[in-house]
PDB file of C-alpha atoms in Angstrom:
ATOM      1  CA  MET A   1      35.486  18.412 -89.033  1.00  0.00           C
ATOM      2  CA  GLY A   2      38.194  16.063 -87.826  1.00  0.00           C
ATOM      3  CA  GLY A   3      37.769  12.334 -87.482  1.00  0.00           C
ATOM      4  CA  GLU A   4      34.953  10.004 -88.328  1.00  0.00           C
ATOM      5  CA  ASN A   5      31.459  11.237 -87.600  1.00  0.00           C
ATOM      6  CA  LEU A   6      29.887   8.882 -85.076  1.00  0.00           C
ATOM      7  CA  THR A   7      26.524  10.618 -84.645  1.00  0.00           C
ATOM      8  CA  GLY A   8      24.825   7.285 -85.312  1.00  0.00           C
ATOM      9  CA  ILE A   9      26.343   5.606 -82.260  1.00  0.00           C
ATOM     10  CA  MET A  10      23.911   4.092 -79.796  1.00  0.00           C
ATOM     11  CA  GLU A  11      26.229   3.765 -76.819  1.00  0.00           C
ATOM     12  CA  PHE A  12      29.441   4.924 -75.164  1.00  0.00           C
ATOM     13  CA  ILE A  13      32.117   2.795 -73.541  1.00  0.00           C
ATOM     14  CA  LEU A  14      32.869   4.041 -70.016  1.00  0.00           C
ATOM     15  CA  LEU A  15      36.545   3.199 -69.579  1.00  0.00           C
ATOM     16  CA  GLY A  16      36.478   3.908 -65.836  1.00  0.00           C
ATOM     17  CA  PHE A  17      39.363   2.047 -64.205  1.00  0.00           C
ATOM     18  CA  SER A  18      39.927  -0.405 -67.059  1.00  0.00           C
ATOM     19  CA  GLU A  19      43.631   0.519 -67.142  1.00  0.00           C
ATOM     20  CA  VAL A  20      44.085  -1.451 -63.894  1.00  0.00           C
ATOM     21  CA  PRO A  21      42.355  -4.792 -64.670  1.00  0.00           C
ATOM     22  CA  ASN A  22      44.000  -6.576 -61.741  1.00  0.00           C
ATOM     23  CA  LEU A  23      42.434  -4.170 -59.241  1.00  0.00           C
ATOM     24  CA  GLN A  24      38.803  -4.445 -60.367  1.00  0.00           C
ATOM     25  CA  GLY A  25      37.795  -6.657 -57.441  1.00  0.00           C
ATOM     26  CA  LEU A  26      39.581  -4.462 -54.903  1.00  0.00           C
ATOM     27  CA  LEU A  27      38.058  -1.292 -56.350  1.00  0.00           C
ATOM     28  CA  PHE A  28      34.600  -2.877 -56.281  1.00  0.00           C
ATOM     29  CA  GLY A  29      35.014  -3.702 -52.592  1.00  0.00           C
ATOM     30  CA  ILE A  30      36.266  -0.205 -51.768  1.00  0.00           C
ATOM     31  CA  PHE A  31      33.408   1.546 -53.587  1.00  0.00           C
ATOM     32  CA  VAL A  32      30.803  -0.783 -52.066  1.00  0.00           C
ATOM     33  CA  ILE A  33      32.056   0.183 -48.600  1.00  0.00           C
ATOM     34  CA  ILE A  34      32.066   3.868 -49.595  1.00  0.00           C
ATOM     35  CA  TYR A  35      28.518   3.753 -51.011  1.00  0.00           C
ATOM     36  CA  VAL A  36      27.086   1.877 -48.029  1.00  0.00           C
ATOM     37  CA  SER A  37      28.862   4.316 -45.676  1.00  0.00           C
ATOM     38  CA  ILE A  38      27.380   7.269 -47.575  1.00  0.00           C
ATOM     39  CA  LEU A  39      23.868   5.819 -47.365  1.00  0.00           C
ATOM     40  CA  ILE A  40      24.153   4.954 -43.654  1.00  0.00           C
ATOM     41  CA  GLY A  41      26.006   8.110 -42.584  1.00  0.00           C
ATOM     42  CA  ASN A  42      23.826  10.612 -44.427  1.00  0.00           C
ATOM     43  CA  GLY A  43      20.687   8.630 -43.639  1.00  0.00           C
ATOM     44  CA  LEU A  44      21.567   8.802 -39.950  1.00  0.00           C
ATOM     45  CA  ILE A  45      22.035  12.577 -40.204  1.00  0.00           C
ATOM     46  CA  ILE A  46      18.549  12.865 -41.776  1.00  0.00           C
ATOM     47  CA  VAL A  47      16.935  10.744 -39.038  1.00  0.00           C
ATOM     48  CA  VAL A  48      18.736  12.578 -36.229  1.00  0.00           C
ATOM     49  CA  THR A  49      17.876  16.075 -37.499  1.00  0.00           C
ATOM     50  CA  LYS A  50      14.229  15.092 -37.965  1.00  0.00           C
ATOM     51  CA  SER A  51      13.708  13.217 -34.706  1.00  0.00           C
ATOM     52  CA  ASP A  52      15.525  15.321 -32.101  1.00  0.00           C
ATOM     53  CA  ARG A  53      13.646  18.423 -30.944  1.00  0.00           C
ATOM     54  CA  ALA A  54      16.887  20.197 -30.044  1.00  0.00           C
ATOM     55  CA  LEU A  55      17.877  20.079 -33.711  1.00  0.00           C
ATOM     56  CA  GLN A  56      14.675  21.623 -35.072  1.00  0.00           C
ATOM     57  CA  THR A  57      16.498  24.757 -36.222  1.00  0.00           C
ATOM     58  CA  PRO A  58      17.199  26.183 -39.699  1.00  0.00           C
ATOM     59  CA  MET A  59      20.844  25.044 -39.611  1.00  0.00           C
ATOM     60  CA  TYR A  60      19.918  21.391 -39.053  1.00  0.00           C
ATOM     61  CA  PHE A  61      16.964  21.642 -41.436  1.00  0.00           C
ATOM     62  CA  PHE A  62      19.419  22.605 -44.179  1.00  0.00           C
ATOM     63  CA  LEU A  63      21.857  19.914 -43.040  1.00  0.00           C
ATOM     64  CA  GLY A  64      19.163  17.235 -43.310  1.00  0.00           C
ATOM     65  CA  ASN A  65      18.293  18.379 -46.827  1.00  0.00           C
ATOM     66  CA  PHE A  66      21.969  18.468 -47.731  1.00  0.00           C
ATOM     67  CA  SER A  67      22.436  14.879 -46.529  1.00  0.00           C
ATOM     68  CA  PHE A  68      19.444  13.749 -48.594  1.00  0.00           C
ATOM     69  CA  LEU A  69      20.948  15.508 -51.612  1.00  0.00           C
ATOM     70  CA  GLU A  70      24.259  13.729 -51.041  1.00  0.00           C
ATOM     71  CA  ILE A  71      22.480  10.367 -51.206  1.00  0.00           C
ATOM     72  CA  CYS A  72      20.734  11.345 -54.452  1.00  0.00           C
ATOM     73  CA  TYR A  73      23.908  12.806 -55.966  1.00  0.00           C
ATOM     74  CA  THR A  74      25.977   9.722 -55.210  1.00  0.00           C
ATOM     75  CA  SER A  75      23.262   7.332 -56.378  1.00  0.00           C
ATOM     76  CA  VAL A  76      23.438   8.818 -59.866  1.00  0.00           C
ATOM     77  CA  THR A  77      26.995   7.535 -60.392  1.00  0.00           C
ATOM     78  CA  LEU A  78      28.154   4.951 -57.848  1.00  0.00           C
ATOM     79  CA  PRO A  79      25.655   2.114 -58.544  1.00  0.00           C
ATOM     80  CA  ARG A  80      26.542   2.283 -62.242  1.00  0.00           C
ATOM     81  CA  MET A  81      30.254   2.345 -61.417  1.00  0.00           C
ATOM     82  CA  LEU A  82      29.851  -0.704 -59.170  1.00  0.00           C
ATOM     83  CA  ALA A  83      27.974  -2.584 -61.903  1.00  0.00           C
ATOM     84  CA  ASP A  84      30.756  -1.830 -64.399  1.00  0.00           C
ATOM     85  CA  LEU A  85      33.425  -3.075 -61.981  1.00  0.00           C
ATOM     86  CA  TRP A  86      31.506  -6.244 -61.133  1.00  0.00           C
ATOM     87  CA  LEU A  87      30.156  -7.228 -64.559  1.00  0.00           C
ATOM     88  CA  GLN A  88      33.002  -5.805 -66.651  1.00  0.00           C
ATOM     89  CA  ARG A  89      30.372  -4.449 -69.073  1.00  0.00           C
ATOM     90  CA  ARG A  90      31.241  -0.825 -69.627  1.00  0.00           C
ATOM     91  CA  ASN A  91      28.813   0.101 -72.388  1.00  0.00           C
ATOM     92  CA  ILE A  92      26.140   2.689 -71.608  1.00  0.00           C
ATOM     93  CA  PHE A  93      23.337   3.594 -73.988  1.00  0.00           C
ATOM     94  CA  LEU A  94      23.279   7.153 -75.314  1.00  0.00           C
ATOM     95  CA  SER A  95      19.885   7.836 -73.717  1.00  0.00           C
ATOM     96  CA  THR A  96      21.032   6.420 -70.362  1.00  0.00           C
ATOM     97  CA  CYS A  97      24.188   8.539 -70.517  1.00  0.00           C
ATOM     98  CA  ALA A  98      22.095  11.661 -71.201  1.00  0.00           C
ATOM     99  CA  ILE A  99      19.794  10.903 -68.256  1.00  0.00           C
ATOM    100  CA  GLN A 100      22.774  10.312 -65.966  1.00  0.00           C
ATOM    101  CA  LEU A 101      24.417  13.567 -67.066  1.00  0.00           C
ATOM    102  CA  GLY A 102      21.190  15.531 -66.594  1.00  0.00           C
ATOM    103  CA  PHE A 103      20.632  14.358 -63.014  1.00  0.00           C
ATOM    104  CA  PHE A 104      24.355  14.637 -62.266  1.00  0.00           C
ATOM    105  CA  LEU A 105      24.373  18.310 -63.313  1.00  0.00           C
ATOM    106  CA  ILE A 106      21.100  19.114 -61.549  1.00  0.00           C
ATOM    107  CA  PHE A 107      22.161  17.556 -58.245  1.00  0.00           C
ATOM    108  CA  GLY A 108      25.637  19.124 -58.524  1.00  0.00           C
ATOM    109  CA  CYS A 109      24.195  22.614 -58.999  1.00  0.00           C
ATOM    110  CA  THR A 110      21.688  22.027 -56.208  1.00  0.00           C
ATOM    111  CA  GLU A 111      24.613  21.171 -53.930  1.00  0.00           C
ATOM    112  CA  CYS A 112      26.297  24.476 -54.836  1.00  0.00           C
ATOM    113  CA  PHE A 113      23.120  26.391 -53.992  1.00  0.00           C
ATOM    114  CA  LEU A 114      22.487  24.528 -50.727  1.00  0.00           C
ATOM    115  CA  LEU A 115      26.047  25.175 -49.567  1.00  0.00           C
ATOM    116  CA  ALA A 116      25.492  28.881 -50.323  1.00  0.00           C
ATOM    117  CA  VAL A 117      22.197  28.812 -48.399  1.00  0.00           C
ATOM    118  CA  MET A 118      23.924  27.207 -45.401  1.00  0.00           C
ATOM    119  CA  ALA A 119      26.601  29.927 -45.526  1.00  0.00           C
ATOM    120  CA  TYR A 120      23.864  32.592 -45.579  1.00  0.00           C
ATOM    121  CA  ASP A 121      22.247  30.937 -42.556  1.00  0.00           C
ATOM    122  CA  HIS A 122      25.565  31.156 -40.679  1.00  0.00           C
ATOM    123  CA  TYR A 123      25.956  34.792 -41.773  1.00  0.00           C
ATOM    124  CA  VAL A 124      22.549  35.830 -40.426  1.00  0.00           C
ATOM    125  CA  ALA A 125      23.047  33.855 -37.190  1.00  0.00           C
ATOM    126  CA  ILE A 126      26.444  35.428 -36.424  1.00  0.00           C
ATOM    127  CA  CYS A 127      26.346  38.855 -38.064  1.00  0.00           C
ATOM    128  CA  ARG A 128      22.660  39.701 -37.510  1.00  0.00           C
ATOM    129  CA  PRO A 129      21.578  37.578 -34.538  1.00  0.00           C
ATOM    130  CA  LEU A 130      18.704  39.880 -33.490  1.00  0.00           C
ATOM    131  CA  TYR A 131      17.079  39.502 -36.919  1.00  0.00           C
ATOM    132  CA  TYR A 132      17.736  35.748 -37.188  1.00  0.00           C
ATOM    133  CA  PRO A 133      14.321  34.454 -35.973  1.00  0.00           C
ATOM    134  CA  LEU A 134      12.548  36.886 -38.307  1.00  0.00           C
ATOM    135  CA  THR A 135      14.802  36.350 -41.328  1.00  0.00           C
ATOM    136  CA  MET A 136      15.244  32.576 -41.147  1.00  0.00           C
ATOM    137  CA  ASN A 137      11.626  31.706 -40.410  1.00  0.00           C
ATOM    138  CA  TYR A 138      10.061  28.412 -41.497  1.00  0.00           C
ATOM    139  CA  LYS A 139       8.582  29.833 -44.698  1.00  0.00           C
ATOM    140  CA  MET A 140      11.925  31.347 -45.749  1.00  0.00           C
ATOM    141  CA  CYS A 141      13.766  28.065 -45.075  1.00  0.00           C
ATOM    142  CA  ILE A 142      11.279  26.124 -47.216  1.00  0.00           C
ATOM    143  CA  GLN A 143      11.583  28.662 -50.033  1.00  0.00           C
ATOM    144  CA  LEU A 144      15.395  28.554 -49.964  1.00  0.00           C
ATOM    145  CA  VAL A 145      15.449  24.750 -50.107  1.00  0.00           C
ATOM    146  CA  ILE A 146      12.842  24.521 -52.886  1.00  0.00           C
ATOM    147  CA  GLY A 147      14.651  27.245 -54.830  1.00  0.00           C
ATOM    148  CA  SER A 148      17.932  25.346 -54.502  1.00  0.00           C
ATOM    149  CA  TRP A 149      16.345  22.145 -55.788  1.00  0.00           C
ATOM    150  CA  ILE A 150      14.417  23.484 -58.785  1.00  0.00           C
ATOM    151  CA  SER A 151      16.306  26.561 -60.002  1.00  0.00           C
ATOM    152  CA  ALA A 152      18.979  24.554 -61.826  1.00  0.00           C
ATOM    153  CA  ILE A 153      16.631  22.177 -63.638  1.00  0.00           C
ATOM    154  CA  PRO A 154      15.799  24.214 -66.791  1.00  0.00           C
ATOM    155  CA  LEU A 155      19.357  25.260 -67.685  1.00  0.00           C
ATOM    156  CA  GLN A 156      20.929  21.909 -66.816  1.00  0.00           C
ATOM    157  CA  ALA A 157      18.333  20.074 -68.894  1.00  0.00           C
ATOM    158  CA  GLY A 158      19.083  22.508 -71.740  1.00  0.00           C
ATOM    159  CA  LEU A 159      22.843  22.003 -71.387  1.00  0.00           C
ATOM    160  CA  THR A 160      22.398  18.222 -71.470  1.00  0.00           C
ATOM    161  CA  TYR A 161      20.310  18.538 -74.630  1.00  0.00           C
ATOM    162  CA  ASP A 162      22.915  20.806 -76.248  1.00  0.00           C
ATOM    163  CA  ILE A 163      25.786  18.410 -75.495  1.00  0.00           C
ATOM    164  CA  PHE A 164      23.950  15.435 -76.986  1.00  0.00           C
ATOM    165  CA  SER A 165      22.851  17.422 -80.020  1.00  0.00           C
ATOM    166  CA  PHE A 166      26.516  17.786 -81.090  1.00  0.00           C
ATOM    167  CA  PRO A 167      27.953  15.156 -83.441  1.00  0.00           C
ATOM    168  CA  PHE A 168      30.543  12.827 -81.872  1.00  0.00           C
ATOM    169  CA  CYS A 169      33.753  11.962 -83.695  1.00  0.00           C
ATOM    170  CA  ASP A 170      36.730   9.590 -83.641  1.00  0.00           C
ATOM    171  CA  SER A 171      35.672   7.388 -80.719  1.00  0.00           C
ATOM    172  CA  ASN A 172      32.787   6.406 -78.491  1.00  0.00           C
ATOM    173  CA  LYS A 173      35.161   5.580 -75.621  1.00  0.00           C
ATOM    174  CA  LEU A 174      34.515   7.880 -72.671  1.00  0.00           C
ATOM    175  CA  ASN A 175      37.615   8.057 -70.472  1.00  0.00           C
ATOM    176  CA  HIS A 176      35.728   8.671 -67.255  1.00  0.00           C
ATOM    177  CA  VAL A 177      33.844   6.895 -64.479  1.00  0.00           C
ATOM    178  CA  CYS A 178      30.494   8.466 -65.410  1.00  0.00           C
ATOM    179  CA  CYS A 179      28.829  10.616 -68.047  1.00  0.00           C
ATOM    180  CA  ASP A 180      30.197  14.028 -67.079  1.00  0.00           C
ATOM    181  CA  ALA A 181      30.157  17.131 -69.264  1.00  0.00           C
ATOM    182  CA  PRO A 182      33.921  17.793 -69.827  1.00  0.00           C
ATOM    183  CA  PRO A 183      34.820  14.289 -71.116  1.00  0.00           C
ATOM    184  CA  LEU A 184      31.716  14.201 -73.315  1.00  0.00           C
ATOM    185  CA  VAL A 185      32.587  17.541 -74.903  1.00  0.00           C
ATOM    186  CA  LYS A 186      36.063  16.180 -75.725  1.00  0.00           C
ATOM    187  CA  LEU A 187      34.404  13.607 -78.007  1.00  0.00           C
ATOM    188  CA  THR A 188      32.412  16.135 -80.031  1.00  0.00           C
ATOM    189  CA  CYS A 189      33.470  16.991 -83.570  1.00  0.00           C
ATOM    190  CA  GLY A 190      35.470  19.928 -84.898  1.00  0.00           C
ATOM    191  CA  ASP A 191      36.260  23.081 -82.938  1.00  0.00           C
ATOM    192  CA  ASN A 192      35.200  22.546 -79.343  1.00  0.00           C
ATOM    193  CA  LEU A 193      35.484  26.201 -78.325  1.00  0.00           C
ATOM    194  CA  PHE A 194      31.725  26.822 -78.368  1.00  0.00           C
ATOM    195  CA  ASN A 195      31.027  23.526 -76.637  1.00  0.00           C
ATOM    196  CA  GLU A 196      33.603  24.278 -73.936  1.00  0.00           C
ATOM    197  CA  PHE A 197      32.249  27.816 -73.562  1.00  0.00           C
ATOM    198  CA  LEU A 198      28.869  26.370 -72.582  1.00  0.00           C
ATOM    199  CA  ILE A 199      30.555  24.266 -69.897  1.00  0.00           C
ATOM    200  CA  TYR A 200      32.572  27.229 -68.568  1.00  0.00           C
ATOM    201  CA  ALA A 201      29.549  29.553 -68.581  1.00  0.00           C
ATOM    202  CA  ASN A 202      27.479  26.963 -66.742  1.00  0.00           C
ATOM    203  CA  ALA A 203      30.267  26.390 -64.188  1.00  0.00           C
ATOM    204  CA  VAL A 204      30.632  30.138 -63.581  1.00  0.00           C
ATOM    205  CA  LEU A 205      26.891  30.708 -63.187  1.00  0.00           C
ATOM    206  CA  PHE A 206      26.094  27.695 -61.012  1.00  0.00           C
ATOM    207  CA  GLY A 207      29.499  27.114 -59.414  1.00  0.00           C
ATOM    208  CA  MET A 208      31.536  30.288 -59.074  1.00  0.00           C
ATOM    209  CA  VAL A 209      28.608  32.588 -58.229  1.00  0.00           C
ATOM    210  CA  PRO A 210      27.510  30.464 -55.215  1.00  0.00           C
ATOM    211  CA  PHE A 211      31.180  30.053 -54.247  1.00  0.00           C
ATOM    212  CA  LEU A 212      31.723  33.831 -54.292  1.00  0.00           C
ATOM    213  CA  LEU A 213      28.565  34.338 -52.214  1.00  0.00           C
ATOM    214  CA  ILE A 214      29.926  31.826 -49.704  1.00  0.00           C
ATOM    215  CA  LEU A 215      33.290  33.620 -49.717  1.00  0.00           C
ATOM    216  CA  VAL A 216      31.689  37.027 -49.102  1.00  0.00           C
ATOM    217  CA  SER A 217      29.517  35.564 -46.332  1.00  0.00           C
ATOM    218  CA  TYR A 218      32.518  34.094 -44.533  1.00  0.00           C
ATOM    219  CA  ILE A 219      34.588  37.253 -44.882  1.00  0.00           C
ATOM    220  CA  LYS A 220      31.816  39.085 -43.033  1.00  0.00           C
ATOM    221  CA  ILE A 221      31.402  36.216 -40.568  1.00  0.00           C
ATOM    222  CA  ILE A 222      35.117  36.091 -39.709  1.00  0.00           C
ATOM    223  CA  THR A 223      35.239  39.888 -39.388  1.00  0.00           C
ATOM    224  CA  THR A 224      32.319  39.776 -36.938  1.00  0.00           C
ATOM    225  CA  ILE A 225      33.776  36.851 -34.959  1.00  0.00           C
ATOM    226  CA  LEU A 226      37.113  38.612 -34.498  1.00  0.00           C
ATOM    227  CA  LYS A 227      35.269  41.547 -32.924  1.00  0.00           C
ATOM    228  CA  LEU A 228      33.649  39.379 -30.253  1.00  0.00           C
ATOM    229  CA  PRO A 229      35.011  40.272 -26.800  1.00  0.00           C
ATOM    230  CA  SER A 230      34.819  36.726 -25.428  1.00  0.00           C
ATOM    231  CA  ALA A 231      37.359  34.084 -26.428  1.00  0.00           C
ATOM    232  CA  THR A 232      34.740  31.423 -25.677  1.00  0.00           C
ATOM    233  CA  GLY A 233      32.277  33.137 -28.010  1.00  0.00           C
ATOM    234  CA  ARG A 234      34.863  33.312 -30.792  1.00  0.00           C
ATOM    235  CA  SER A 235      35.745  29.653 -30.350  1.00  0.00           C
ATOM    236  CA  LYS A 236      32.094  28.578 -30.434  1.00  0.00           C
ATOM    237  CA  ALA A 237      31.379  30.669 -33.533  1.00  0.00           C
ATOM    238  CA  PHE A 238      34.401  29.283 -35.396  1.00  0.00           C
ATOM    239  CA  SER A 239      33.417  25.742 -34.382  1.00  0.00           C
ATOM    240  CA  THR A 240      29.911  26.265 -35.786  1.00  0.00           C
ATOM    241  CA  CYS A 241      31.268  27.339 -39.173  1.00  0.00           C
ATOM    242  CA  SER A 242      34.291  25.056 -39.504  1.00  0.00           C
ATOM    243  CA  SER A 243      32.353  21.920 -40.524  1.00  0.00           C
ATOM    244  CA  HIS A 244      30.610  23.755 -43.337  1.00  0.00           C
ATOM    245  CA  LEU A 245      33.873  25.335 -44.499  1.00  0.00           C
ATOM    246  CA  ILE A 246      35.583  21.932 -44.762  1.00  0.00           C
ATOM    247  CA  VAL A 247      32.764  20.577 -46.946  1.00  0.00           C
ATOM    248  CA  VAL A 248      32.840  23.714 -49.112  1.00  0.00           C
ATOM    249  CA  CYS A 249      36.591  23.393 -49.691  1.00  0.00           C
ATOM    250  CA  LEU A 250      36.351  19.685 -50.587  1.00  0.00           C
ATOM    251  CA  PHE A 251      33.472  20.109 -53.007  1.00  0.00           C
ATOM    252  CA  PHE A 252      34.284  23.404 -54.703  1.00  0.00           C
ATOM    253  CA  GLY A 253      38.046  22.822 -54.810  1.00  0.00           C
ATOM    254  CA  SER A 254      37.820  19.677 -56.942  1.00  0.00           C
ATOM    255  CA  ALA A 255      34.843  20.874 -59.011  1.00  0.00           C
ATOM    256  CA  ILE A 256      36.475  24.187 -59.939  1.00  0.00           C
ATOM    257  CA  ILE A 257      39.654  22.445 -61.099  1.00  0.00           C
ATOM    258  CA  THR A 258      37.625  20.013 -63.218  1.00  0.00           C
ATOM    259  CA  TYR A 259      35.215  22.478 -64.817  1.00  0.00           C
ATOM    260  CA  LEU A 260      37.053  25.793 -64.988  1.00  0.00           C
ATOM    261  CA  LEU A 261      40.737  25.035 -65.564  1.00  0.00           C
ATOM    262  CA  PRO A 262      41.807  24.276 -69.160  1.00  0.00           C
ATOM    263  CA  THR A 263      42.118  20.548 -69.868  1.00  0.00           C
ATOM    264  CA  SER A 264      43.584  18.525 -72.681  1.00  0.00           C
ATOM    265  CA  LYS A 265      42.290  15.362 -74.315  1.00  0.00           C
ATOM    266  CA  GLU A 266      44.934  13.424 -72.402  1.00  0.00           C
ATOM    267  CA  SER A 267      43.876  14.646 -68.954  1.00  0.00           C
ATOM    268  CA  GLY A 268      41.246  11.944 -68.440  1.00  0.00           C
ATOM    269  CA  GLY A 269      43.151  10.266 -65.604  1.00  0.00           C
ATOM    270  CA  THR A 270      43.341  13.473 -63.598  1.00  0.00           C
ATOM    271  CA  ASP A 271      39.683  14.280 -64.298  1.00  0.00           C
ATOM    272  CA  LYS A 272      38.615  10.847 -63.037  1.00  0.00           C
ATOM    273  CA  VAL A 273      40.498  11.274 -59.758  1.00  0.00           C
ATOM    274  CA  LEU A 274      39.162  14.795 -59.210  1.00  0.00           C
ATOM    275  CA  SER A 275      35.605  13.718 -60.014  1.00  0.00           C
ATOM    276  CA  LEU A 276      35.792  11.179 -57.197  1.00  0.00           C
ATOM    277  CA  PHE A 277      36.307  14.038 -54.720  1.00  0.00           C
ATOM    278  CA  TYR A 278      33.036  15.810 -55.489  1.00  0.00           C
ATOM    279  CA  THR A 279      31.038  12.634 -56.232  1.00  0.00           C
ATOM    280  CA  THR A 280      32.187  10.342 -53.400  1.00  0.00           C
ATOM    281  CA  VAL A 281      34.637  11.963 -50.962  1.00  0.00           C
ATOM    282  CA  THR A 282      32.405  14.911 -49.999  1.00  0.00           C
ATOM    283  CA  PRO A 283      29.262  12.751 -49.487  1.00  0.00           C
ATOM    284  CA  LEU A 284      31.375  10.251 -47.517  1.00  0.00           C
ATOM    285  CA  PHE A 285      32.953  12.798 -45.196  1.00  0.00           C
ATOM    286  CA  ASN A 286      29.868  15.003 -44.810  1.00  0.00           C
ATOM    287  CA  PRO A 287      28.288  12.984 -41.947  1.00  0.00           C
ATOM    288  CA  LEU A 288      31.685  12.397 -40.336  1.00  0.00           C
ATOM    289  CA  ILE A 289      32.560  16.091 -40.413  1.00  0.00           C
ATOM    290  CA  TYR A 290      29.213  17.221 -39.027  1.00  0.00           C
ATOM    291  CA  SER A 291      28.938  14.489 -36.383  1.00  0.00           C
ATOM    292  CA  LEU A 292      32.506  14.539 -35.093  1.00  0.00           C
ATOM    293  CA  ARG A 293      32.735  18.347 -34.982  1.00  0.00           C
ATOM    294  CA  ASN A 294      29.221  19.076 -33.715  1.00  0.00           C
ATOM    295  CA  LYS A 295      28.339  18.432 -30.074  1.00  0.00           C
ATOM    296  CA  ASP A 296      24.589  18.779 -30.672  1.00  0.00           C
ATOM    297  CA  VAL A 297      24.612  16.039 -33.327  1.00  0.00           C
ATOM    298  CA  ILE A 298      26.752  13.772 -31.128  1.00  0.00           C
ATOM    299  CA  VAL A 299      24.344  14.180 -28.192  1.00  0.00           C
ATOM    300  CA  ALA A 300      21.339  13.511 -30.461  1.00  0.00           C
ATOM    301  CA  MET A 301      22.976  10.354 -31.852  1.00  0.00           C
ATOM    302  CA  LYS A 302      23.772   9.079 -28.350  1.00  0.00           C
ATOM    303  CA  LYS A 303      20.099   9.450 -27.459  1.00  0.00           C
ATOM    304  CA  LEU A 304      18.809   7.985 -30.724  1.00  0.00           C
ATOM    305  CA  LEU A 305      20.989   4.895 -31.147  1.00  0.00           C
ATOM    306  CA  PRO A 306      20.381   3.274 -27.731  1.00  0.00           C
ATOM    307  CA  LYS A 307      16.661   4.040 -28.052  1.00  0.00           C
ATOM    308  CA  HIS A 308      16.253   2.189 -31.366  1.00  0.00           C
ATOM    309  CA  PHE A 309      19.092  -0.317 -31.334  1.00  0.00           C
ATOM    310  CA  GLY A 310      19.527  -0.977 -27.633  1.00  0.00           C
ATOM    311  CA  PRO A 311      17.210  -4.041 -27.637  1.00  0.00           C
ATOM    312  CA  LEU A 312      19.265  -5.551 -30.473  1.00  0.00           C
ATOM    313  CA  TRP A 313      22.488  -5.197 -28.472  1.00  0.00           C
ATOM    314  CA  ALA A 314      21.010  -6.451 -25.191  1.00  0.00           C
TER     315      ALA A 314
END
């Protein structure tokens, strides 16, 4: 066992962006704007998909749930990050770190599953349109959403327990913006191969498997679209899927690099930047992508905003 055993430590020090002390105020302002934008943008998507009758379809039902998940996922990390930047107090109790990691992993895996469910919805709608009303009925949609939310809880809670049952050595300084699994494992004692194996196995099961299902779904979707005789039909089908594909690429691209590619103890800076993509960039761009590239959402927003806010602007 290398280094000093620090199993008795009561807290970690989240280094975050401490290497740029002169930019703390600027970073705080930027992340405040990002967090407020995430709350407003995704909240607006939820309200629009629930209030407009034209959007009472499985696709927008899943989108509303996805937007709610984005708010939950971001709220696990960003408020704590903002407090660290504002107060310059970077210590986090061991129990608080474990709770943050647990919810972070659960919401992250739920996002993987929901993205796979949304891809399956597109697959049925485009490749098996005659069976769509029967397959994607209300009961099935509820079951898919509930399954996405709860299926990851037992294993992610177990993984969190396993990580915090390892002894920590050398330092309690966590070179990251939040309590994430890879940087925590780097602080554990001795040979980290078993510890890292748990992270890789978890990433493959809850990350790569949904990603491969999405990939297979879109291979079949694209094959079907290319066979459509009408250019207008092909364009409409591609437009329907493009928003979801952009979100998938943003989220899975950064997460796969962080969790599946080999990292060294000195790669904390890169990990921090990549983590911002799947913790802040995807939730930030999600409402923009779906509103700017979706005519139905734009029409619903134009009807909703004047109705509720028109008197305030008059």
